[in-house]
Amino acid sequence: MSYPQPVDRVYVALYQSVSKLDMKIVSDNPSAGCLIAHNSHSFATDGEDITVNVAPLPTGGTAATVQSRCTSTQQIFDFGKNKKNVNKIFEGAQAYL
């Protein structure tokens, strides 16, 4: 997703969104534009690892990616949980931009 705001502002918005969703932040590196979080297990999965990356766009603004993957390699289906995580993080960030 791309945003017209600068990298630092987008990073903070995504950080706040992840925090508000009660995901445990395990690595926070604003200078590298990388945030890693973990979501605890639920009825659908054994937990998810979430990676957030932000980088400046050559034309100005910021590119942001959010990935959510099941923690367990044994899990075949996520029942849409990873997609929901990504959508919730991006939706939550809008409140801070």
Short mmCIF file of N, CA and C in Angstrom, two decimals:
data_model
loop_
_atom_site.label_atom_id
_atom_site.label_comp_id
_atom_site.label_asym_id
_atom_site.label_seq_id
_atom_site.Cartn_x
_atom_site.Cartn_y
_atom_site.Cartn_z
N MET A 1 0.85 -1.15 0.00
CA MET A 1 0.00 0.00 0.00
C MET A 1 0.91 1.23 0.00
N SER A 2 0.48 2.27 -0.66
CA SER A 2 1.30 3.49 -0.67
C SER A 2 0.54 4.62 0.01
N TYR A 3 1.31 5.49 0.62
CA TYR A 3 0.78 6.63 1.36
C TYR A 3 1.52 7.89 0.93
N PRO A 4 0.84 9.04 0.94
CA PRO A 4 1.53 10.28 0.60
C PRO A 4 2.38 10.82 1.76
N GLN A 5 2.17 10.30 2.97
CA GLN A 5 2.89 10.78 4.15
C GLN A 5 4.33 10.24 4.16
N PRO A 6 5.21 10.91 4.92
CA PRO A 6 6.60 10.45 5.03
C PRO A 6 6.72 9.12 5.78
N VAL A 7 7.84 8.46 5.58
CA VAL A 7 8.09 7.13 6.14
C VAL A 7 7.89 7.09 7.65
N ASP A 8 8.46 8.05 8.37
CA ASP A 8 8.38 8.00 9.83
C ASP A 8 6.94 8.08 10.33
N ARG A 9 6.13 8.88 9.68
CA ARG A 9 4.72 9.01 10.09
C ARG A 9 3.94 7.72 9.81
N VAL A 10 4.18 7.11 8.68
CA VAL A 10 3.51 5.86 8.33
C VAL A 10 3.95 4.75 9.27
N TYR A 11 5.25 4.71 9.58
CA TYR A 11 5.76 3.69 10.51
C TYR A 11 5.07 3.80 11.86
N VAL A 12 4.96 5.00 12.39
CA VAL A 12 4.33 5.22 13.69
C VAL A 12 2.86 4.81 13.63
N ALA A 13 2.17 5.13 12.56
CA ALA A 13 0.76 4.76 12.42
C ALA A 13 0.58 3.24 12.41
N LEU A 14 1.45 2.55 11.68
CA LEU A 14 1.37 1.09 11.64
C LEU A 14 1.75 0.48 12.99
N TYR A 15 2.76 1.04 13.65
CA TYR A 15 3.16 0.59 14.99
C TYR A 15 1.98 0.72 15.95
N GLN A 16 1.32 1.87 15.94
CA GLN A 16 0.19 2.09 16.83
C GLN A 16 -0.95 1.14 16.52
N SER A 17 -1.18 0.87 15.26
CA SER A 17 -2.22 -0.06 14.87
C SER A 17 -1.94 -1.46 15.39
N VAL A 18 -0.71 -1.92 15.23
CA VAL A 18 -0.33 -3.25 15.73
C VAL A 18 -0.48 -3.29 17.25
N SER A 19 -0.04 -2.25 17.93
CA SER A 19 -0.14 -2.20 19.39
C SER A 19 -1.58 -2.25 19.86
N LYS A 20 -2.44 -1.53 19.18
CA LYS A 20 -3.85 -1.49 19.57
C LYS A 20 -4.54 -2.84 19.38
N LEU A 21 -4.04 -3.65 18.47
CA LEU A 21 -4.61 -4.97 18.22
C LEU A 21 -4.08 -6.02 19.20
N ASP A 22 -3.34 -5.59 20.20
CA ASP A 22 -2.80 -6.48 21.23
C ASP A 22 -1.87 -7.56 20.68
N MET A 23 -1.17 -7.23 19.63
CA MET A 23 -0.14 -8.13 19.10
C MET A 23 1.15 -7.80 19.83
N LYS A 24 1.92 -8.82 20.15
CA LYS A 24 3.17 -8.62 20.88
C LYS A 24 4.27 -8.20 19.90
N ILE A 25 4.82 -7.02 20.11
CA ILE A 25 5.90 -6.54 19.26
C ILE A 25 7.20 -7.17 19.74
N VAL A 26 7.85 -7.92 18.86
CA VAL A 26 9.07 -8.62 19.24
C VAL A 26 10.32 -7.96 18.68
N SER A 27 10.16 -7.11 17.67
CA SER A 27 11.30 -6.38 17.11
C SER A 27 10.78 -5.06 16.54
N ASP A 28 11.45 -3.98 16.92
CA ASP A 28 11.05 -2.64 16.50
C ASP A 28 12.28 -1.89 16.02
N ASN A 29 12.37 -1.64 14.72
CA ASN A 29 13.53 -0.95 14.15
C ASN A 29 13.06 0.15 13.21
N PRO A 30 12.69 1.32 13.76
CA PRO A 30 12.17 2.40 12.92
C PRO A 30 13.16 2.89 11.86
N SER A 31 14.45 2.89 12.18
CA SER A 31 15.43 3.38 11.20
C SER A 31 15.52 2.47 9.98
N ALA A 32 15.24 1.18 10.16
CA ALA A 32 15.22 0.24 9.04
C ALA A 32 13.81 0.10 8.46
N GLY A 33 12.83 0.69 9.13
CA GLY A 33 11.46 0.61 8.67
C GLY A 33 10.87 -0.78 8.81
N CYS A 34 11.27 -1.50 9.86
CA CYS A 34 10.83 -2.88 10.03
C CYS A 34 10.29 -3.12 11.44
N LEU A 35 9.14 -3.76 11.49
CA LEU A 35 8.49 -4.10 12.75
C LEU A 35 8.06 -5.56 12.65
N ILE A 36 8.35 -6.34 13.68
CA ILE A 36 7.94 -7.74 13.72
C ILE A 36 7.11 -7.94 14.98
N ALA A 37 5.97 -8.60 14.80
CA ALA A 37 5.06 -8.83 15.91
C ALA A 37 4.57 -10.27 15.88
N HIS A 38 3.97 -10.68 16.98
CA HIS A 38 3.41 -12.03 17.08
C HIS A 38 2.01 -11.92 17.65
N ASN A 39 1.11 -12.66 17.04
CA ASN A 39 -0.27 -12.74 17.51
C ASN A 39 -0.46 -14.11 18.14
N SER A 40 -1.02 -14.15 19.32
CA SER A 40 -1.17 -15.43 20.02
C SER A 40 -2.20 -16.32 19.35
N HIS A 41 -2.22 -17.55 19.77
CA HIS A 41 -3.11 -18.54 19.14
C HIS A 41 -4.58 -18.18 19.34
N SER A 42 -5.38 -18.67 18.41
CA SER A 42 -6.83 -18.48 18.46
C SER A 42 -7.49 -19.77 18.01
N PHE A 43 -8.80 -19.75 17.86
CA PHE A 43 -9.48 -20.95 17.40
C PHE A 43 -9.07 -21.34 15.98
N ALA A 44 -8.61 -20.35 15.19
CA ALA A 44 -8.29 -20.59 13.78
C ALA A 44 -6.83 -21.00 13.56
N THR A 45 -5.92 -20.52 14.38
CA THR A 45 -4.50 -20.80 14.15
C THR A 45 -3.76 -20.99 15.48
N ASP A 46 -2.51 -21.42 15.35
CA ASP A 46 -1.64 -21.54 16.52
C ASP A 46 -0.87 -20.25 16.76
N GLY A 47 -1.24 -19.20 16.10
CA GLY A 47 -0.58 -17.91 16.21
C GLY A 47 -0.01 -17.50 14.87
N GLU A 48 0.27 -16.21 14.75
CA GLU A 48 0.81 -15.67 13.51
C GLU A 48 2.00 -14.77 13.77
N ASP A 49 2.93 -14.78 12.83
CA ASP A 49 4.04 -13.85 12.84
C ASP A 49 3.71 -12.76 11.82
N ILE A 50 3.82 -11.52 12.26
CA ILE A 50 3.47 -10.38 11.41
C ILE A 50 4.73 -9.55 11.16
N THR A 51 4.96 -9.22 9.90
CA THR A 51 6.09 -8.38 9.53
C THR A 51 5.57 -7.14 8.82
N VAL A 52 6.00 -5.98 9.29
CA VAL A 52 5.62 -4.69 8.70
C VAL A 52 6.90 -4.03 8.18
N ASN A 53 6.87 -3.60 6.93
CA ASN A 53 8.01 -2.89 6.33
C ASN A 53 7.52 -1.61 5.68
N VAL A 54 8.27 -0.55 5.86
CA VAL A 54 7.99 0.72 5.19
C VAL A 54 9.27 1.20 4.52
N ALA A 55 9.08 1.87 3.37
CA ALA A 55 10.23 2.39 2.62
C ALA A 55 9.77 3.60 1.81
N PRO A 56 10.69 4.54 1.59
CA PRO A 56 10.32 5.71 0.79
C PRO A 56 10.12 5.31 -0.68
N LEU A 57 9.17 5.98 -1.30
CA LEU A 57 8.95 5.80 -2.74
C LEU A 57 9.80 6.81 -3.50
N PRO A 58 10.31 6.45 -4.67
CA PRO A 58 11.14 7.39 -5.44
C PRO A 58 10.38 8.66 -5.84
N THR A 59 9.07 8.56 -5.95
CA THR A 59 8.26 9.71 -6.35
C THR A 59 7.75 10.50 -5.15
N GLY A 60 8.15 10.11 -3.95
CA GLY A 60 7.68 10.74 -2.72
C GLY A 60 6.64 9.86 -2.05
N GLY A 61 6.46 10.04 -0.77
CA GLY A 61 5.52 9.21 -0.05
C GLY A 61 6.19 7.94 0.46
N THR A 62 5.36 6.99 0.84
CA THR A 62 5.85 5.78 1.50
C THR A 62 5.14 4.54 0.98
N ALA A 63 5.90 3.48 0.78
CA ALA A 63 5.34 2.16 0.47
C ALA A 63 5.34 1.35 1.76
N ALA A 64 4.25 0.67 2.04
CA ALA A 64 4.15 -0.16 3.24
C ALA A 64 3.65 -1.55 2.86
N THR A 65 4.28 -2.56 3.46
CA THR A 65 3.82 -3.93 3.29
C THR A 65 3.61 -4.55 4.66
N VAL A 66 2.59 -5.38 4.74
CA VAL A 66 2.31 -6.13 5.96
C VAL A 66 2.11 -7.58 5.55
N GLN A 67 2.85 -8.47 6.19
CA GLN A 67 2.70 -9.90 5.95
C GLN A 67 2.34 -10.58 7.25
N SER A 68 1.43 -11.54 7.15
CA SER A 68 1.03 -12.33 8.31
C SER A 68 1.12 -13.79 7.89
N ARG A 69 1.84 -14.57 8.69
CA ARG A 69 2.02 -15.99 8.40
C ARG A 69 1.81 -16.81 9.66
N CYS A 70 1.25 -17.99 9.46
CA CYS A 70 1.04 -18.89 10.59
C CYS A 70 2.38 -19.26 11.22
N THR A 71 2.41 -19.27 12.53
CA THR A 71 3.62 -19.63 13.25
C THR A 71 3.98 -21.09 13.04
N SER A 72 2.98 -21.94 13.06
CA SER A 72 3.20 -23.37 12.92
C SER A 72 3.33 -23.77 11.45
N THR A 73 4.39 -24.50 11.15
CA THR A 73 4.56 -25.02 9.79
C THR A 73 3.65 -26.21 9.54
N GLN A 74 3.04 -26.74 10.60
CA GLN A 74 2.14 -27.88 10.49
C GLN A 74 0.73 -27.46 10.07
N GLN A 75 0.44 -26.18 10.18
CA GLN A 75 -0.90 -25.70 9.88
C GLN A 75 -1.08 -25.51 8.38
N ILE A 76 -2.08 -26.16 7.82
CA ILE A 76 -2.33 -26.10 6.38
C ILE A 76 -3.27 -24.95 6.03
N PHE A 77 -4.32 -24.75 6.82
CA PHE A 77 -5.31 -23.70 6.55
C PHE A 77 -5.27 -22.66 7.66
N ASP A 78 -5.46 -21.40 7.28
CA ASP A 78 -5.50 -20.34 8.28
C ASP A 78 -6.91 -19.77 8.46
N PHE A 79 -7.87 -20.29 7.69
CA PHE A 79 -9.26 -19.87 7.79
C PHE A 79 -9.43 -18.36 7.62
N GLY A 80 -8.55 -17.74 6.81
CA GLY A 80 -8.63 -16.31 6.53
C GLY A 80 -8.03 -15.42 7.60
N LYS A 81 -7.44 -16.00 8.62
CA LYS A 81 -6.91 -15.23 9.74
C LYS A 81 -5.77 -14.29 9.31
N ASN A 82 -4.86 -14.76 8.45
CA ASN A 82 -3.75 -13.91 8.02
C ASN A 82 -4.23 -12.71 7.23
N LYS A 83 -5.18 -12.92 6.34
CA LYS A 83 -5.72 -11.81 5.57
C LYS A 83 -6.42 -10.80 6.49
N LYS A 84 -7.14 -11.31 7.49
CA LYS A 84 -7.80 -10.42 8.46
C LYS A 84 -6.78 -9.61 9.23
N ASN A 85 -5.67 -10.23 9.63
CA ASN A 85 -4.62 -9.49 10.35
C ASN A 85 -4.11 -8.33 9.51
N VAL A 86 -3.79 -8.61 8.25
CA VAL A 86 -3.26 -7.56 7.36
C VAL A 86 -4.28 -6.43 7.21
N ASN A 87 -5.52 -6.79 6.94
CA ASN A 87 -6.56 -5.77 6.75
C ASN A 87 -6.76 -4.94 8.01
N LYS A 88 -6.79 -5.58 9.17
CA LYS A 88 -6.97 -4.85 10.43
C LYS A 88 -5.83 -3.87 10.69
N ILE A 89 -4.61 -4.28 10.38
CA ILE A 89 -3.46 -3.39 10.60
C ILE A 89 -3.54 -2.18 9.70
N PHE A 90 -3.81 -2.38 8.42
CA PHE A 90 -3.92 -1.24 7.49
C PHE A 90 -5.11 -0.35 7.86
N GLU A 91 -6.23 -0.94 8.20
CA GLU A 91 -7.41 -0.15 8.58
C GLU A 91 -7.13 0.64 9.86
N GLY A 92 -6.48 0.02 10.82
CA GLY A 92 -6.17 0.71 12.07
C GLY A 92 -5.21 1.86 11.87
N ALA A 93 -4.27 1.70 10.95
CA ALA A 93 -3.28 2.76 10.70
C ALA A 93 -3.94 4.03 10.15
N GLN A 94 -5.03 3.88 9.43
CA GLN A 94 -5.70 5.05 8.85
C GLN A 94 -6.11 6.07 9.93
N ALA A 95 -6.44 5.58 11.11
CA ALA A 95 -6.85 6.47 12.20
C ALA A 95 -5.71 7.37 12.67
N TYR A 96 -4.47 6.98 12.40
CA TYR A 96 -3.31 7.74 12.87
C TYR A 96 -2.65 8.57 11.77
N LEU A 97 -3.19 8.50 10.57
CA LEU A 97 -2.59 9.25 9.46
C LEU A 97 -3.40 10.49 9.14
#
